[in-house]
Short mmCIF file of C-alpha atoms in Angstrom, two decimals:
data_model
loop_
_atom_site.label_atom_id
_atom_site.label_comp_id
_atom_site.label_asym_id
_atom_site.label_seq_id
_atom_site.Cartn_x
_atom_site.Cartn_y
_atom_site.Cartn_z
CA GLN N 300 -166.72 204.11 -97.13
CA VAL N 301 -164.29 201.93 -98.81
CA THR N 302 -161.29 203.68 -99.87
CA LEU N 303 -157.57 202.42 -100.80
CA GLU N 304 -154.50 204.09 -102.18
CA GLU N 305 -150.97 201.98 -103.37
CA SER N 306 -148.15 203.72 -102.66
CA GLY N 307 -144.22 202.62 -103.53
CA PRO N 308 -141.76 204.28 -106.01
CA ALA N 309 -141.99 205.82 -109.52
CA LEU N 310 -139.28 204.78 -110.86
CA VAL N 311 -137.28 201.43 -110.81
CA LYS N 312 -134.03 199.90 -111.30
CA PRO N 313 -133.85 196.68 -113.73
CA THR N 314 -133.15 193.89 -111.37
CA GLN N 315 -133.71 195.61 -108.88
CA THR N 316 -136.91 195.00 -106.16
CA LEU N 317 -140.32 196.26 -106.34
CA THR N 318 -142.55 197.08 -103.03
CA LEU N 319 -145.96 198.63 -103.15
CA THR N 320 -147.91 199.31 -100.32
CA CYS N 321 -151.98 199.10 -99.94
CA THR N 322 -153.27 200.94 -97.45
CA PHE N 323 -157.27 200.69 -96.81
CA SER N 324 -159.73 201.94 -94.74
CA GLY N 325 -163.63 201.15 -94.52
CA PHE N 326 -163.10 197.22 -93.86
CA SER N 327 -161.18 194.89 -92.52
CA LEU N 328 -159.39 191.72 -93.50
CA ASN N 329 -159.73 189.87 -91.00
CA THR N 330 -163.40 189.65 -92.03
CA PRO N 331 -163.74 186.12 -93.10
CA GLY N 332 -164.41 185.89 -97.54
CA MET N 333 -162.33 189.19 -97.32
CA ARG N 334 -159.43 189.10 -99.72
CA LEU N 335 -157.67 191.99 -102.11
CA SER N 336 -156.12 191.67 -104.80
CA TRP N 337 -153.25 193.18 -107.65
CA VAL N 338 -153.79 193.95 -111.13
CA ARG N 339 -151.48 196.13 -112.54
CA GLN N 340 -152.15 197.69 -116.24
CA PRO N 341 -148.97 198.56 -118.63
CA PRO N 342 -149.08 201.56 -120.55
CA GLY N 343 -151.72 201.20 -123.66
CA LYS N 344 -152.38 197.93 -122.76
CA ALA N 345 -154.79 195.18 -120.88
CA LEU N 346 -155.43 194.70 -117.20
CA GLU N 347 -153.36 191.65 -115.61
CA TRP N 348 -154.52 189.95 -112.31
CA ILE N 349 -150.90 189.31 -110.63
CA ALA N 350 -151.68 188.94 -106.50
CA ARG N 351 -154.21 187.53 -104.19
CA ILE N 352 -154.48 187.18 -99.85
CA ASP N 353 -157.77 186.10 -98.43
CA TRP N 354 -158.42 187.15 -94.72
CA ASP N 355 -156.80 184.12 -93.61
CA ASP N 356 -153.99 184.49 -95.32
CA ASP N 357 -154.08 181.96 -98.06
CA LYS N 358 -152.30 183.50 -101.05
CA PHE N 359 -152.02 183.09 -104.48
CA TYR N 360 -150.39 184.64 -107.95
CA SER N 361 -150.12 184.65 -111.49
CA THR N 362 -148.88 181.66 -113.08
CA SER N 363 -146.22 183.37 -115.04
CA LEU N 364 -145.27 186.28 -112.35
CA LYS N 365 -145.39 183.46 -109.50
CA THR N 366 -141.59 183.06 -108.79
CA ARG N 367 -141.03 186.84 -108.21
CA LEU N 368 -144.06 187.81 -106.22
CA THR N 369 -144.54 187.96 -102.37
CA ILE N 370 -147.70 189.23 -100.94
CA SER N 371 -148.49 190.06 -97.36
CA LYS N 372 -150.70 191.69 -95.35
CA ASP N 373 -150.66 193.67 -91.46
CA SER N 374 -154.67 193.57 -90.51
CA SER N 375 -153.16 196.01 -87.50
CA ARG N 376 -152.26 198.65 -90.01
CA ASN N 377 -155.12 198.09 -92.62
CA GLN N 378 -151.88 196.99 -95.31
CA VAL N 379 -151.47 194.83 -97.88
CA VAL N 380 -147.74 194.52 -99.25
CA LEU N 381 -146.82 193.36 -102.53
CA THR N 382 -143.05 192.51 -103.19
CA MET N 383 -141.82 191.41 -106.88
CA THR N 384 -138.36 191.08 -107.72
CA ASN N 385 -135.56 191.55 -110.78
CA MET N 386 -137.70 194.22 -112.36
CA ASP N 387 -137.56 194.20 -115.81
CA PRO N 388 -138.86 197.10 -118.28
CA VAL N 389 -141.77 195.57 -119.52
CA ASP N 390 -143.03 195.63 -115.96
CA THR N 391 -143.47 199.14 -115.97
CA ALA N 392 -146.85 199.50 -115.41
CA THR N 393 -149.94 200.81 -113.13
CA TYR N 394 -150.33 199.08 -110.39
CA TYR N 395 -153.77 198.60 -108.82
CA CYS N 396 -154.86 196.82 -105.27
CA ALA N 397 -158.50 196.17 -105.07
CA ARG N 398 -160.60 194.40 -102.32
CA THR N 399 -162.56 191.24 -103.29
CA ARG N 400 -165.41 189.99 -102.29
CA LEU N 401 -166.96 186.26 -102.23
CA GLU N 402 -170.78 186.74 -102.13
CA ASP N 403 -172.55 183.85 -102.25
CA TYR N 404 -169.70 181.57 -103.67
CA GLN N 405 -169.48 184.70 -106.24
CA GLN N 406 -165.92 186.76 -106.33
CA PHE N 407 -165.88 190.09 -107.74
CA LEU N 408 -163.23 193.30 -107.25
CA ASP N 409 -165.74 196.08 -106.63
CA VAL N 410 -163.85 198.90 -105.18
CA TRP N 411 -160.13 199.87 -106.59
CA GLY N 412 -157.70 202.01 -105.81
CA LYS N 413 -156.27 204.85 -108.37
CA GLY N 414 -153.65 202.99 -109.04
CA THR N 415 -149.42 203.75 -108.52
CA THR N 416 -147.13 203.81 -111.99
CA VAL N 417 -144.21 202.07 -111.78
CA THR N 418 -141.49 202.54 -114.70
CA VAL N 419 -138.62 200.14 -114.53
CA SER N 420 -135.67 201.86 -116.21
CA SER N 421 -131.75 202.80 -115.66
CA ASP P 1488 -154.87 179.61 -117.99
CA ILE P 1489 -158.40 180.35 -118.23
CA GLN P 1490 -158.20 181.95 -121.54
CA LEU P 1491 -160.69 185.21 -122.57
CA THR P 1492 -161.09 186.22 -125.66
CA GLN P 1493 -163.37 189.73 -126.06
CA SER P 1494 -165.27 190.64 -129.39
CA PRO P 1495 -164.82 193.33 -130.79
CA SER P 1496 -161.42 195.14 -130.06
CA LEU P 1497 -162.86 198.51 -130.94
CA LEU P 1498 -167.02 199.26 -131.67
CA SER P 1499 -167.82 202.87 -132.85
CA ALA P 1500 -170.73 203.78 -131.70
CA SER P 1501 -173.15 206.56 -131.42
CA VAL P 1502 -175.45 207.68 -128.58
CA GLY P 1503 -178.59 205.53 -128.18
CA ASP P 1504 -177.16 203.23 -129.89
CA ARG P 1505 -178.06 199.17 -128.31
CA VAL P 1506 -173.86 197.80 -128.20
CA THR P 1507 -172.76 194.45 -127.27
CA ILE P 1508 -169.34 193.05 -126.30
CA THR P 1509 -168.62 189.54 -125.79
CA CYS P 1510 -166.22 187.27 -124.08
CA ARG P 1511 -165.40 183.85 -124.84
CA ALA P 1512 -163.77 181.45 -122.30
CA SER P 1513 -161.67 179.06 -122.85
CA GLN P 1514 -163.28 176.48 -120.87
CA GLY P 1515 -166.01 176.31 -118.69
CA ILE P 1516 -166.18 179.24 -115.81
CA SER P 1517 -170.03 178.54 -114.94
CA ASN P 1518 -171.19 181.70 -114.54
CA TYR P 1519 -168.10 183.01 -112.55
CA LEU P 1520 -167.63 186.42 -114.34
CA ALA P 1521 -167.70 190.26 -114.16
CA TRP P 1522 -167.52 192.99 -116.24
CA TYR P 1523 -165.91 196.49 -115.70
CA GLN P 1524 -165.81 199.64 -117.04
CA GLN P 1525 -162.31 201.61 -117.17
CA LYS P 1526 -162.27 205.54 -118.71
CA PRO P 1527 -158.97 206.77 -119.61
CA GLY P 1528 -156.44 207.64 -116.84
CA LYS P 1529 -158.81 206.17 -114.04
CA ALA P 1530 -159.03 202.52 -112.07
CA PRO P 1531 -161.39 200.17 -113.29
CA GLU P 1532 -164.97 200.17 -111.67
CA LEU P 1533 -167.34 197.38 -111.19
CA LEU P 1534 -170.62 196.97 -113.35
CA ILE P 1535 -171.24 193.32 -113.42
CA TYR P 1536 -170.36 190.02 -111.94
CA ALA P 1537 -171.82 186.65 -111.86
CA ALA P 1538 -172.19 186.83 -115.83
CA SER P 1539 -175.59 188.98 -114.71
CA THR P 1540 -176.15 190.60 -111.20
CA LEU P 1541 -175.69 194.52 -111.98
CA HIS P 1542 -173.27 196.02 -109.52
CA SER P 1543 -174.93 198.70 -106.92
CA GLY P 1544 -175.43 201.80 -108.41
CA VAL P 1545 -174.69 200.77 -111.73
CA PRO P 1546 -177.11 202.07 -114.55
CA SER P 1547 -179.91 199.39 -115.54
CA ARG P 1548 -178.72 200.05 -119.46
CA PHE P 1549 -175.94 197.88 -118.56
CA SER P 1550 -177.25 194.01 -118.56
CA GLY P 1551 -174.70 190.68 -119.22
CA SER P 1552 -176.53 187.23 -119.47
CA ARG P 1553 -174.42 183.81 -120.35
CA SER P 1554 -174.59 180.99 -122.73
CA GLY P 1555 -172.20 177.98 -121.95
CA THR P 1556 -168.96 179.76 -122.03
CA GLU P 1557 -169.60 183.10 -123.81
CA PHE P 1558 -171.01 186.07 -121.78
CA THR P 1559 -172.55 189.41 -123.47
CA LEU P 1560 -172.56 193.05 -122.57
CA THR P 1561 -175.59 195.00 -123.67
CA ILE P 1562 -175.93 198.65 -123.25
CA SER P 1563 -179.10 199.16 -124.49
CA SER P 1564 -179.10 202.51 -124.86
CA LEU P 1565 -175.50 204.24 -125.32
CA GLN P 1566 -174.94 207.53 -123.33
CA PRO P 1567 -172.29 209.88 -123.44
CA GLU P 1568 -170.90 208.79 -120.53
CA ASP P 1569 -170.47 205.20 -121.13
CA PHE P 1570 -167.45 205.68 -123.71
CA ALA P 1571 -164.95 203.64 -122.32
CA THR P 1572 -162.97 200.80 -122.53
CA TYR P 1573 -164.64 197.43 -120.82
CA TYR P 1574 -163.26 194.19 -119.72
CA CYS P 1575 -164.32 190.84 -118.82
CA GLN P 1576 -163.27 188.97 -115.72
CA GLN P 1577 -163.24 185.04 -114.96
CA LEU P 1578 -163.12 184.28 -111.38
CA ASN P 1579 -163.56 180.90 -111.35
CA GLY P 1580 -162.23 178.91 -108.59
CA TYR P 1581 -158.81 179.33 -107.21
CA PRO P 1582 -156.73 181.87 -108.95
CA PRO P 1583 -154.89 182.59 -111.13
CA TRP P 1584 -157.87 184.73 -112.78
CA THR P 1585 -158.00 186.21 -116.00
CA PHE P 1586 -158.91 188.79 -117.69
CA GLY P 1587 -159.91 189.83 -121.19
CA GLN P 1588 -158.15 191.74 -123.83
CA GLY P 1589 -160.76 194.96 -124.01
CA THR P 1590 -163.30 196.42 -126.13
CA LYS P 1591 -162.96 200.23 -126.73
CA VAL P 1592 -166.37 201.79 -127.52
CA ASP P 1593 -165.27 205.07 -129.00
CA ILE P 1594 -167.74 207.83 -130.97
CA LYS P 1595 -168.81 206.63 -134.04
#
């Protein structure tokens, strides 16, 4: 059974750095073709894809956020860490991690964590 | 970045209705498009990938199609558990990827 769970602070202050951890089980990020994405959703708004890390350590970021994001993995611990610097109230959102598969040249986010809600406020 | 425009933003329908949601890409993305369903307070769930391939366990009343840069999600006979918000996502090549703005399906 594949599961993912996000963890991190529920409240951060403006200008602080946010660190989120995705802990997963049931698959390995060492498997060729396996990837993991982060997606966020501000309250009442649409989903926004923000970052992805691949089995071979390739990394990809949202165009609008790339200067503030860093994604990394610890495959031995089955964890992916996302850091976002210089947090602002507009970054208030639920942050999801999702397994991202590559199958016959198609990519898709097939299993999601429940999400973790982050509020940015002083 | 590739933009996705979903329509309508809100759709009111009754149980048993045939429902169609459209997602238009700002440039060609071949068939690299997925559809997700999200219920309030829950994480999104994958319905369809590769524009028309039903994800495992998804009821057959859901279907997807493509015509050029226009993609369609159809629910053939709306069930009570289908009232939710639906998002399309383009996964064309390397990221960045994008989602549509969502279509909320509510009870008429």
